[in-house]
mmCIF file of C-alpha atoms in Angstrom:
data_model
loop_
_atom_site.group_PDB
_atom_site.id
_atom_site.type_symbol
_atom_site.label_atom_id
_atom_site.label_comp_id
_atom_site.label_asym_id
_atom_site.label_seq_id
_atom_site.Cartn_x
_atom_site.Cartn_y
_atom_site.Cartn_z
ATOM 1 C CA MET A 27 -8.865 -1.375 2.970
ATOM 2 C CA THR A 28 -6.249 0.717 1.222
ATOM 3 C CA THR A 29 -3.763 -0.171 -1.426
ATOM 4 C CA ALA A 30 -0.167 0.692 -0.707
ATOM 5 C CA ALA A 31 1.697 3.535 -2.311
ATOM 6 C CA THR A 32 4.561 2.812 -4.660
ATOM 7 C CA ASP A 33 7.377 4.026 -2.420
ATOM 8 C CA ALA A 34 8.789 2.166 0.575
ATOM 9 C CA GLU A 35 7.745 4.835 3.085
ATOM 10 C CA GLY A 36 4.182 4.990 1.753
ATOM 11 C CA SER A 37 3.742 1.236 1.615
ATOM 12 C CA GLY A 38 3.169 0.900 5.341
ATOM 13 C CA ALA A 39 5.661 -1.947 5.463
ATOM 14 C CA HIS A 40 8.152 -2.050 8.303
ATOM 15 C CA PRO A 41 11.280 -0.089 7.211
ATOM 16 C CA ARG A 42 13.508 -3.192 7.582
ATOM 17 C CA PHE A 43 11.148 -5.210 5.396
ATOM 18 C CA ALA A 44 10.889 -2.396 2.824
ATOM 19 C CA ALA A 45 14.702 -2.316 2.634
ATOM 20 C CA ALA A 46 14.821 -6.118 2.311
ATOM 21 C CA LEU A 47 12.467 -5.965 -0.675
ATOM 22 C CA ASP A 48 14.813 -3.521 -2.390
ATOM 23 C CA GLU A 49 17.912 -5.563 -1.514
ATOM 24 C CA LEU A 50 16.299 -8.712 -2.925
ATOM 25 C CA GLY A 51 15.303 -6.982 -6.154
ATOM 26 C CA LEU A 52 11.622 -7.109 -5.173
ATOM 27 C CA GLY A 53 10.947 -3.373 -5.170
ATOM 28 C CA ASP A 54 7.890 -3.909 -7.364
ATOM 29 C CA LEU A 55 6.173 -5.487 -4.334
ATOM 30 C CA HIS A 56 6.009 -2.110 -2.537
ATOM 31 C CA SER A 57 2.987 -1.171 -4.625
ATOM 32 C CA ARG A 58 1.245 -4.457 -3.803
ATOM 33 C CA ILE A 59 1.528 -4.172 -0.007
ATOM 34 C CA ARG A 60 -1.849 -3.666 1.611
ATOM 35 C CA ARG A 61 -2.319 -1.816 4.867
ATOM 36 C CA PHE A 62 -5.420 -2.355 6.985
ATOM 37 C CA PRO A 63 -6.788 -0.105 9.731
ATOM 38 C CA ASP A 64 -7.425 -3.118 11.942
ATOM 39 C CA ALA A 65 -4.687 -5.568 12.862
ATOM 40 C CA THR A 66 -4.238 -8.741 10.855
ATOM 41 C CA ARG A 67 -2.189 -10.527 13.538
ATOM 42 C CA THR A 68 -3.855 -13.894 13.032
ATOM 43 C CA ALA A 69 -4.270 -15.847 9.823
ATOM 44 C CA ALA A 70 -8.062 -15.640 10.206
ATOM 45 C CA GLU A 71 -7.963 -11.842 10.596
ATOM 46 C CA ALA A 72 -5.684 -11.511 7.572
ATOM 47 C CA ALA A 73 -7.820 -13.792 5.367
ATOM 48 C CA ALA A 74 -10.989 -11.905 6.331
ATOM 49 C CA ALA A 75 -9.389 -8.515 5.592
ATOM 50 C CA ILE A 76 -7.926 -9.643 2.265
ATOM 51 C CA GLY A 77 -10.943 -11.703 1.214
ATOM 52 C CA CYS A 78 -8.966 -14.865 0.514
ATOM 53 C CA GLU A 79 -8.994 -18.455 1.737
ATOM 54 C CA LEU A 80 -7.421 -19.077 5.135
ATOM 55 C CA SER A 81 -4.929 -21.475 3.515
ATOM 56 C CA GLN A 82 -3.661 -18.608 1.298
ATOM 57 C CA ILE A 83 -2.132 -16.912 4.333
ATOM 58 C CA CYS A 84 1.536 -17.705 4.919
ATOM 59 C CA LYS A 85 2.241 -17.768 8.647
ATOM 60 C CA SER A 86 5.842 -17.035 9.701
ATOM 61 C CA LEU A 87 6.351 -18.848 12.998
ATOM 62 C CA ILE A 88 9.511 -18.905 15.083
ATOM 63 C CA PHE A 89 10.333 -22.040 17.046
ATOM 64 C CA ALA A 90 13.308 -22.891 19.238
ATOM 65 C CA ALA A 91 14.993 -26.134 18.178
ATOM 66 C CA ASP A 92 17.445 -27.075 20.916
ATOM 67 C CA ASP A 93 17.316 -23.369 21.824
ATOM 68 C CA VAL A 94 18.252 -22.269 18.273
ATOM 69 C CA PRO A 95 15.607 -20.174 16.466
ATOM 70 C CA VAL A 96 14.103 -21.659 13.305
ATOM 71 C CA LEU A 97 11.450 -20.120 11.072
ATOM 72 C CA VAL A 98 8.562 -22.312 9.915
ATOM 73 C CA LEU A 99 6.394 -21.072 7.049
ATOM 74 C CA MET A 100 2.927 -22.641 7.232
ATOM 75 C CA ASP A 101 -0.380 -22.110 5.474
ATOM 76 C CA GLY A 102 -2.959 -20.293 7.567
ATOM 77 C CA ALA A 103 -5.387 -23.196 7.771
ATOM 78 C CA SER A 104 -2.862 -25.636 9.226
ATOM 79 C CA ARG A 105 -0.982 -26.113 12.473
ATOM 80 C CA VAL A 106 2.685 -27.024 12.827
ATOM 81 C CA ASP A 107 3.387 -30.542 14.106
ATOM 82 C CA VAL A 108 6.283 -29.970 16.503
ATOM 83 C CA LYS A 109 7.226 -33.674 16.384
ATOM 84 C CA ARG A 110 7.670 -33.436 12.604
ATOM 85 C CA VAL A 111 9.792 -30.299 12.979
ATOM 86 C CA ARG A 112 11.922 -32.061 15.596
ATOM 87 C CA ALA A 113 12.405 -35.050 13.274
ATOM 88 C CA GLU A 114 13.178 -32.795 10.285
ATOM 89 C CA LEU A 115 15.851 -30.922 12.240
ATOM 90 C CA GLY A 116 17.172 -33.849 14.253
ATOM 91 C CA ALA A 117 16.554 -31.767 17.374
ATOM 92 C CA ALA A 118 15.989 -33.097 20.884
ATOM 93 C CA THR A 119 13.449 -30.375 21.723
ATOM 94 C CA VAL A 120 11.332 -27.963 19.703
ATOM 95 C CA THR A 121 9.099 -25.352 21.330
ATOM 96 C CA ARG A 122 7.363 -22.140 20.276
ATOM 97 C CA ALA A 123 9.778 -19.254 20.743
ATOM 98 C CA LYS A 124 8.909 -16.627 23.336
ATOM 99 C CA ALA A 125 7.885 -13.165 22.116
ATOM 100 C CA GLU A 126 11.215 -11.596 23.073
ATOM 101 C CA VAL A 127 13.128 -14.289 21.139
ATOM 102 C CA VAL A 128 10.939 -13.683 18.081
ATOM 103 C CA ARG A 129 11.628 -9.943 18.195
ATOM 104 C CA GLU A 130 15.349 -10.425 18.913
ATOM 105 C CA THR A 131 15.745 -12.947 16.086
ATOM 106 C CA THR A 132 13.579 -11.323 13.423
ATOM 107 C CA GLY A 133 13.330 -7.678 14.403
ATOM 108 C CA TYR A 134 9.533 -7.904 14.247
ATOM 109 C CA ALA A 135 6.718 -8.485 16.714
ATOM 110 C CA ILE A 136 4.563 -11.616 16.641
ATOM 111 C CA GLY A 137 1.682 -11.015 14.244
ATOM 112 C CA GLY A 138 3.823 -9.041 11.817
ATOM 113 C CA VAL A 139 6.783 -11.361 11.123
ATOM 114 C CA PRO A 140 7.446 -11.547 7.372
ATOM 115 C CA PRO A 141 8.981 -14.629 5.718
ATOM 116 C CA PHE A 142 12.277 -12.805 4.994
ATOM 117 C CA GLY A 143 14.071 -9.556 5.829
ATOM 118 C CA HIS A 144 14.932 -10.597 9.378
ATOM 119 C CA ARG A 145 17.557 -9.136 11.683
ATOM 120 C CA THR A 146 19.444 -12.445 11.837
ATOM 121 C CA ARG A 147 19.734 -15.381 9.482
ATOM 122 C CA THR A 148 17.795 -18.447 10.612
ATOM 123 C CA ARG A 149 17.089 -21.852 9.184
ATOM 124 C CA VAL A 150 13.762 -21.835 7.309
ATOM 125 C CA LEU A 151 11.383 -24.764 6.885
ATOM 126 C CA ALA A 152 8.474 -24.220 4.480
ATOM 127 C CA ASP A 153 5.541 -26.607 4.535
ATOM 128 C CA ARG A 154 4.533 -28.006 1.126
ATOM 129 C CA SER A 155 0.928 -26.984 1.787
ATOM 130 C CA LEU A 156 1.874 -23.453 0.712
ATOM 131 C CA LEU A 157 2.336 -24.700 -2.844
ATOM 132 C CA GLY A 158 -1.390 -25.458 -3.127
ATOM 133 C CA HIS A 159 -2.081 -21.890 -4.291
ATOM 134 C CA ASP A 160 -0.842 -19.645 -7.091
ATOM 135 C CA LEU A 161 -0.595 -16.743 -4.650
ATOM 136 C CA VAL A 162 -0.190 -16.478 -0.878
ATOM 137 C CA TRP A 163 -0.277 -13.490 1.474
ATOM 138 C CA ALA A 164 2.320 -12.865 4.183
ATOM 139 C CA ALA A 165 2.980 -10.192 6.805
ATOM 140 C CA ALA A 166 4.999 -7.184 5.653
ATOM 141 C CA GLY A 167 6.633 -6.514 9.025
ATOM 142 C CA THR A 168 3.685 -5.047 10.933
ATOM 143 C CA PRO A 169 0.389 -6.451 12.239
ATOM 144 C CA HIS A 170 -1.419 -4.141 9.757
ATOM 145 C CA THR A 171 0.382 -4.943 6.497
ATOM 146 C CA VAL A 172 0.474 -7.894 4.113
ATOM 147 C CA PHE A 173 1.862 -8.603 0.667
ATOM 148 C CA PRO A 174 1.078 -11.184 -2.038
ATOM 149 C CA MET A 175 3.638 -13.452 -3.685
ATOM 150 C CA ALA A 176 3.787 -16.744 -5.548
ATOM 151 C CA PRO A 177 4.586 -19.364 -2.889
ATOM 152 C CA ASP A 178 7.534 -20.902 -4.736
ATOM 153 C CA ALA A 179 9.149 -17.462 -5.112
ATOM 154 C CA LEU A 180 8.415 -16.605 -1.470
ATOM 155 C CA ILE A 181 10.000 -19.847 -0.258
ATOM 156 C CA ALA A 182 13.041 -19.293 -2.480
ATOM 157 C CA ARG A 183 13.522 -15.698 -1.234
ATOM 158 C CA ALA A 184 13.204 -16.914 2.358
ATOM 159 C CA GLY A 185 15.842 -19.592 1.730
ATOM 160 C CA GLY A 186 13.329 -22.219 2.780
ATOM 161 C CA THR A 187 13.596 -25.985 2.588
ATOM 162 C CA LEU A 188 10.356 -27.705 1.533
ATOM 163 C CA VAL A 189 9.125 -30.104 4.197
ATOM 164 C CA ASP A 190 5.961 -31.777 5.482
ATOM 165 C CA VAL A 191 5.538 -30.477 9.030
ATOM 166 C CA ARG A 192 1.823 -29.755 9.349
ATOM 167 C CA GLU A 193 -0.438 -31.644 11.706
ATOM 168 C CA ARG A 194 -2.475 -34.382 10.089
ATOM 169 C CA ALA A 195 -6.161 -34.800 10.831
ATOM 170 C CA SER A 196 -6.726 -37.559 13.365
#
């Protein structure tokens, strides 16, 4: 595990995400980005690499609500309840977006999608479960990089609306 350098190029973050940090006045996060030699595409891989709880990982998931992309931010230990997303959005159908839609919408590949700094502006739903921690970790634009941030600040920077869209235990 290596700690990121203080400049955008040395941080290992995707260039678009590095630029987004600067544009949002979050340049201090460059030095907190961690790059791992092995991919952290899944929440479990990221939590193991970081050494944190699975629920401290912020997953950035793209869904298609009536064929319109929407970003759902979810804690790593939970699953998105598509019915709740559909009800929240008033959509007729909600499905997981295909890989090409994710890349087209965000500019990033699945497994590296950050919560903000996307190619296009999308509606963002953030599950309240993220607020259960003082700090969460999210992808920094590549499957090998993550960054830490207070969940309320992360949700605000992503333009997220707080919702309850995680699956409930049966």
